[in-house]
Tab-separated table of C-alpha atoms in Angstrom:
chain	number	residue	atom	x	y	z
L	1	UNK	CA	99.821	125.498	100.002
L	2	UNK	CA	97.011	125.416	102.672
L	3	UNK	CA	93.778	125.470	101.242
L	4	UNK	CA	90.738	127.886	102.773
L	5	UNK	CA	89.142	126.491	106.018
L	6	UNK	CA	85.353	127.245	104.371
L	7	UNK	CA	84.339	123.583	103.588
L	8	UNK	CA	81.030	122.123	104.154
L	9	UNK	CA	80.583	118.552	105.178
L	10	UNK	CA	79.534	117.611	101.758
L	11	UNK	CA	83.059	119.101	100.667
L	12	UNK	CA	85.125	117.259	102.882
L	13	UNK	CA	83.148	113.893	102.033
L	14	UNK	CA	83.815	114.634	98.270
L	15	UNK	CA	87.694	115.183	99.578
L	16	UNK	CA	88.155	111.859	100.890
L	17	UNK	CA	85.981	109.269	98.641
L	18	UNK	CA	86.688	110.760	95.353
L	19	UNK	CA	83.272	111.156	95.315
L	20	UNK	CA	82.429	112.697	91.448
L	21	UNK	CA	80.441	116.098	91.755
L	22	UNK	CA	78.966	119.104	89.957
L	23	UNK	CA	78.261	122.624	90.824
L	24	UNK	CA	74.556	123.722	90.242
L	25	UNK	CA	75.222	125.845	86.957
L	26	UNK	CA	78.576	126.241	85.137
L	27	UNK	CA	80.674	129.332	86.086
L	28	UNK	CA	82.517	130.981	83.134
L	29	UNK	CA	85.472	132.522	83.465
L	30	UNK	CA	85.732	134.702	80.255
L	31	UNK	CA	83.197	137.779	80.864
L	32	UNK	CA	84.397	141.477	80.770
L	33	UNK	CA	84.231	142.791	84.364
L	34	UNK	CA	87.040	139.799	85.780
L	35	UNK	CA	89.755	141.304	87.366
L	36	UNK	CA	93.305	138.906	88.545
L	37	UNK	CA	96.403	140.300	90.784
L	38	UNK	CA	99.040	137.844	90.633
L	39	UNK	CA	102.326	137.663	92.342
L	40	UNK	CA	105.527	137.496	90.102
L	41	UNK	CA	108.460	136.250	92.099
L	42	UNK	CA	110.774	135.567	89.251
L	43	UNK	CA	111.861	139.380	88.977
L	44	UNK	CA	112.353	141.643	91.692
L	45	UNK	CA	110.432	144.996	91.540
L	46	UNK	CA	113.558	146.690	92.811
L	47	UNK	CA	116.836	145.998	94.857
L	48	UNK	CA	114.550	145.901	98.546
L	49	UNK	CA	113.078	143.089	96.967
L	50	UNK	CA	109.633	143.924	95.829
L	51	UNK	CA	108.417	141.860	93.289
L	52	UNK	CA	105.670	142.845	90.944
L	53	UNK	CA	102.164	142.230	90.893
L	54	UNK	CA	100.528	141.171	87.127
L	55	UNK	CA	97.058	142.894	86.860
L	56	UNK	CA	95.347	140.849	83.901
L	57	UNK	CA	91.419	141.834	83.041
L	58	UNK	CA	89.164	140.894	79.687
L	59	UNK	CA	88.865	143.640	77.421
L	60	UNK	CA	86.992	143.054	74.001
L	61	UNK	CA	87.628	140.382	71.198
L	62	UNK	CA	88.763	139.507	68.117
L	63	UNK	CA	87.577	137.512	65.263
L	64	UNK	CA	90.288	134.995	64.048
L	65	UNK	CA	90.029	132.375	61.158
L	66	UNK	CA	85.963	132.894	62.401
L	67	UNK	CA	86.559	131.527	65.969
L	68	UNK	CA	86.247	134.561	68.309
L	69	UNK	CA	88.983	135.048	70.773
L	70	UNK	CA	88.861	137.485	74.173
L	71	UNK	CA	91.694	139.325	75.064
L	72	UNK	CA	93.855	139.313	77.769
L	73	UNK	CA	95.410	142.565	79.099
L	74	UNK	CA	97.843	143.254	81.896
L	75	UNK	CA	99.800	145.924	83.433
L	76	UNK	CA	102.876	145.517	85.974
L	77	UNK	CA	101.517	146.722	89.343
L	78	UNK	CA	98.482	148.604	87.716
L	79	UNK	CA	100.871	151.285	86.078
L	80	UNK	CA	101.910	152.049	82.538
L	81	UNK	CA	100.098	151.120	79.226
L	82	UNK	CA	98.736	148.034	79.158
L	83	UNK	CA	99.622	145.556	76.866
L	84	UNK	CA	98.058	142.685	75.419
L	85	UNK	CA	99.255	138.897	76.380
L	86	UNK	CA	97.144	136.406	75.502
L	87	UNK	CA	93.806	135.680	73.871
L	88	UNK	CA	91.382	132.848	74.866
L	89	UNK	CA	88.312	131.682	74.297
L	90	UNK	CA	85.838	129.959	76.068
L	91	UNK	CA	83.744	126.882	74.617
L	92	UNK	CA	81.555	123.722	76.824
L	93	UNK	CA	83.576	124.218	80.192
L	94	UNK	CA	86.933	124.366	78.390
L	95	UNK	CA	89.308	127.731	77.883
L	96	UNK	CA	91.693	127.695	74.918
L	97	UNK	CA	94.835	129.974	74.849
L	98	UNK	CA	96.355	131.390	71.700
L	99	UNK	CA	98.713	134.613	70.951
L	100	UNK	CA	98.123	134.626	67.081
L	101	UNK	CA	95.088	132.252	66.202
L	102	UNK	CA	97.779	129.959	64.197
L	103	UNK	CA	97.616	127.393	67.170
L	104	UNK	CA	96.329	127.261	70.604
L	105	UNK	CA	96.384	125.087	73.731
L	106	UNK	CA	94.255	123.678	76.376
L	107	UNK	CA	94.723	126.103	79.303
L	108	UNK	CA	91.681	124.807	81.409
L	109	UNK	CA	89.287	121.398	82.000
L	110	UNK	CA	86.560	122.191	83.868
L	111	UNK	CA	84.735	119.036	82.443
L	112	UNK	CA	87.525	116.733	84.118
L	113	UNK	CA	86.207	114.116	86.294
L	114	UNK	CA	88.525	112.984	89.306
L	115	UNK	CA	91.007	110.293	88.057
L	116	UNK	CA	91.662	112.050	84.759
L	117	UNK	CA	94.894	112.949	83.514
L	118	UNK	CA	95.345	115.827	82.216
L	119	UNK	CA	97.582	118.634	80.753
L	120	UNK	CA	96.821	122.033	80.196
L	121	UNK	CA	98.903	125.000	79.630
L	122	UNK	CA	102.581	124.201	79.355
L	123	UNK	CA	102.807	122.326	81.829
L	124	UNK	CA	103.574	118.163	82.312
L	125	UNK	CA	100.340	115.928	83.023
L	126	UNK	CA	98.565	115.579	86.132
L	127	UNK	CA	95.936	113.346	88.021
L	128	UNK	CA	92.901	115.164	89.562
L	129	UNK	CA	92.757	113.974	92.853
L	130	UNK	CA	89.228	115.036	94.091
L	131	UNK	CA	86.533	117.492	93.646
L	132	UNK	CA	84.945	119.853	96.109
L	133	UNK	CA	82.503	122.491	95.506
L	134	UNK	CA	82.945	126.234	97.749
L	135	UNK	CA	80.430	128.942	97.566
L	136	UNK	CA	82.188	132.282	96.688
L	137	UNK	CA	80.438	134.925	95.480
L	138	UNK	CA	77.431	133.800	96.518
L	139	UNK	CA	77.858	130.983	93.596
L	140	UNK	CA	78.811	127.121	94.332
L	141	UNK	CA	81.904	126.310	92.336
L	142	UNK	CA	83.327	123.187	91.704
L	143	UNK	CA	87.361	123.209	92.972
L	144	UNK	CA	89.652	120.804	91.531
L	145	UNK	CA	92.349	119.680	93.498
L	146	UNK	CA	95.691	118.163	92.159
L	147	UNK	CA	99.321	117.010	94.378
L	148	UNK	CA	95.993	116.469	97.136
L	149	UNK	CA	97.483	115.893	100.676
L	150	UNK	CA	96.328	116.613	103.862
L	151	UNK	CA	98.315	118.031	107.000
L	152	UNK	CA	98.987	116.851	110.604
L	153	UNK	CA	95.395	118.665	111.516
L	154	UNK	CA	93.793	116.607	108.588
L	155	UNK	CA	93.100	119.547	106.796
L	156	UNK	CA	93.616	119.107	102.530
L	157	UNK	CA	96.148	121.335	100.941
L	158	UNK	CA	97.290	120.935	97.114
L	159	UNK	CA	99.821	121.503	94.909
L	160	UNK	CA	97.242	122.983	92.374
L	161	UNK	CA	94.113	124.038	92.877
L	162	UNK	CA	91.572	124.921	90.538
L	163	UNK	CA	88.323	127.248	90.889
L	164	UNK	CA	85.518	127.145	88.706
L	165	UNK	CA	85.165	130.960	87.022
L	166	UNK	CA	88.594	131.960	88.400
L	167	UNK	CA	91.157	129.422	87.473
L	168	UNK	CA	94.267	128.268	89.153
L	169	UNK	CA	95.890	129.422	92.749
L	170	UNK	CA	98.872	130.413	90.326
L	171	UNK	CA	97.190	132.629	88.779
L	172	UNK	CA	95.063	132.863	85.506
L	173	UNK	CA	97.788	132.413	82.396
L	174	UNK	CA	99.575	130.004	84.707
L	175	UNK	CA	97.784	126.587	85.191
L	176	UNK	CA	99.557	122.729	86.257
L	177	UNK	CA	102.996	124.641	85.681
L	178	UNK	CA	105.445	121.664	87.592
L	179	UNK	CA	108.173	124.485	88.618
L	180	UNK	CA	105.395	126.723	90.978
L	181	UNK	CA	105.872	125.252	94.594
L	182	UNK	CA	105.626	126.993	97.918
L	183	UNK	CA	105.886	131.095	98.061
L	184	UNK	CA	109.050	130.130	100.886
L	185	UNK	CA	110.452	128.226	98.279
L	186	UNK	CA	110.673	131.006	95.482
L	187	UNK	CA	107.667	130.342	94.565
L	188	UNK	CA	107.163	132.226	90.865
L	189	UNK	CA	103.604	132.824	90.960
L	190	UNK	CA	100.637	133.133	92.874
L	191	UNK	CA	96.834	134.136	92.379
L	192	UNK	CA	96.654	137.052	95.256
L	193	UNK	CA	92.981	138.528	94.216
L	194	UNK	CA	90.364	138.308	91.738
L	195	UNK	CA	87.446	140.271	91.275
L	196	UNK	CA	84.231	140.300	89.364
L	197	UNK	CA	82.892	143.583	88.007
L	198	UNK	CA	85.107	145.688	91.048
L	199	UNK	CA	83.583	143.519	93.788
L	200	UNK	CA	86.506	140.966	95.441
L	201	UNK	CA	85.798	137.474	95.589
L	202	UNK	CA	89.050	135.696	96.231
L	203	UNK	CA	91.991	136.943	98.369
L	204	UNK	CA	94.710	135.091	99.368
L	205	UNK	CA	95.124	136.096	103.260
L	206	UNK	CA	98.821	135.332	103.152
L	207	UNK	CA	98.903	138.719	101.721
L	208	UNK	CA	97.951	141.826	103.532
L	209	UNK	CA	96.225	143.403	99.883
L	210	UNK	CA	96.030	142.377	96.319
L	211	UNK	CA	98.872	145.028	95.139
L	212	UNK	CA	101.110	144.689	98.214
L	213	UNK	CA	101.968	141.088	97.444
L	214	UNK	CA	105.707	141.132	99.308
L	215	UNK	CA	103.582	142.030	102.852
L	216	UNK	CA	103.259	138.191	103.988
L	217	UNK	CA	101.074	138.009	106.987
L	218	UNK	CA	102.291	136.592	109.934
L	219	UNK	CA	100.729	132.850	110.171
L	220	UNK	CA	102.077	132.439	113.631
């Protein structure tokens, strides 16, 4: 998956020595306000082949075995009542996943440094390649790269990608998952927007808008 074209030189030096870097100020990602449209491709929306888009935002918290927890709500394709589907928490650049408070997981490292292996969600380990930082929002993030190659133009692509405050290109429940691979390829899910407090700060321009996720721009 083709990474944005918006890198600084300092980005693309990072890119190819490895170099180790950090961001000015942490970025959280739990805070009420953050908004993600994701792209499920596992079950069709209906028989023309629509598939659905998961709206997931932060609403309140819950006090579990006295470690708060933030809840996760989503709705299919912004209609219906929404449910709840995960609750994580937050803690010294880490976010911890849990359902029940009996056990949770790792679901993001934002403390990783480039060589580390790591594995997070439910998903098999994997080496960060390299560390960039991107200014979205108006905020330098860092952006952790894993699978790092580069293409024929030497621009770097990934097969995960990371963003500090937003979380993976797959979407925000769905980090270093081995079975997402190109959207071609029946790809099962993809991180199509994310917003902060209404404004939009990522959208993937394959996609015409964050709730028509089946209208694929033409790259050609």
């Amino acid at each position: 998956m083709k990474a944005t074209r918006f890198y600084t030189l300092l980005a693309l030096l990072l890119m190819a020595g490895g170099v180790k870097t950090q961001a000015q100020e942490y970025v959280p990602m739990i805070q009420e306000g953050n908004e993600w449209y994701t792209l499920d491709a596992i079950v069709c929306k209906d028989t023309e082949g629509h598939y659905n888009t998961l709206v997931n935002w932060l609403s309140g918290d819950t006090l579990i075995n006295e470690v708060r927890y933030t809840k996760v709500m989503e709705t299919l394709n912004g209609e219906g009542t929404p449910y709840q589907v995960a609750l994580l928490r937050e803690e010294d650049g880490k976010v911890w996943e849990t359902y029940n408070g009996n056990s949770e997981i790792l679901l993001y490292d934002f403390t990783a440094n480039v060589g580390d292996s790591l594995v997070c969600g439910y998903g098999d380990y994997f080496v960060l390649d390299s560390i960039s930082i991107e200014q979205i929002g108006g905020v330098d993030r860092k952006k952790f790269w894993f699978g790092l190659e580069y293409d024929f133009t030497g621009e770097p692509y990934a097969m995960e990608t990371w963003i500090e405050g937003i979380g993976s290109v797959h979407g925000l429940l769905f980090p270093l998952n081995p079975k997402l691979l190109d959207v071609e390829s029946n790809e099962e899910f993809t991180l199509v927007c994310y917003t902060e407090d209404g404004e939009l700060l990522y959208h993937n321009t394959r996609f015409v808008s964050c709730m028509t996720s089946t209208e694929i721009e033409d790259a050609g």
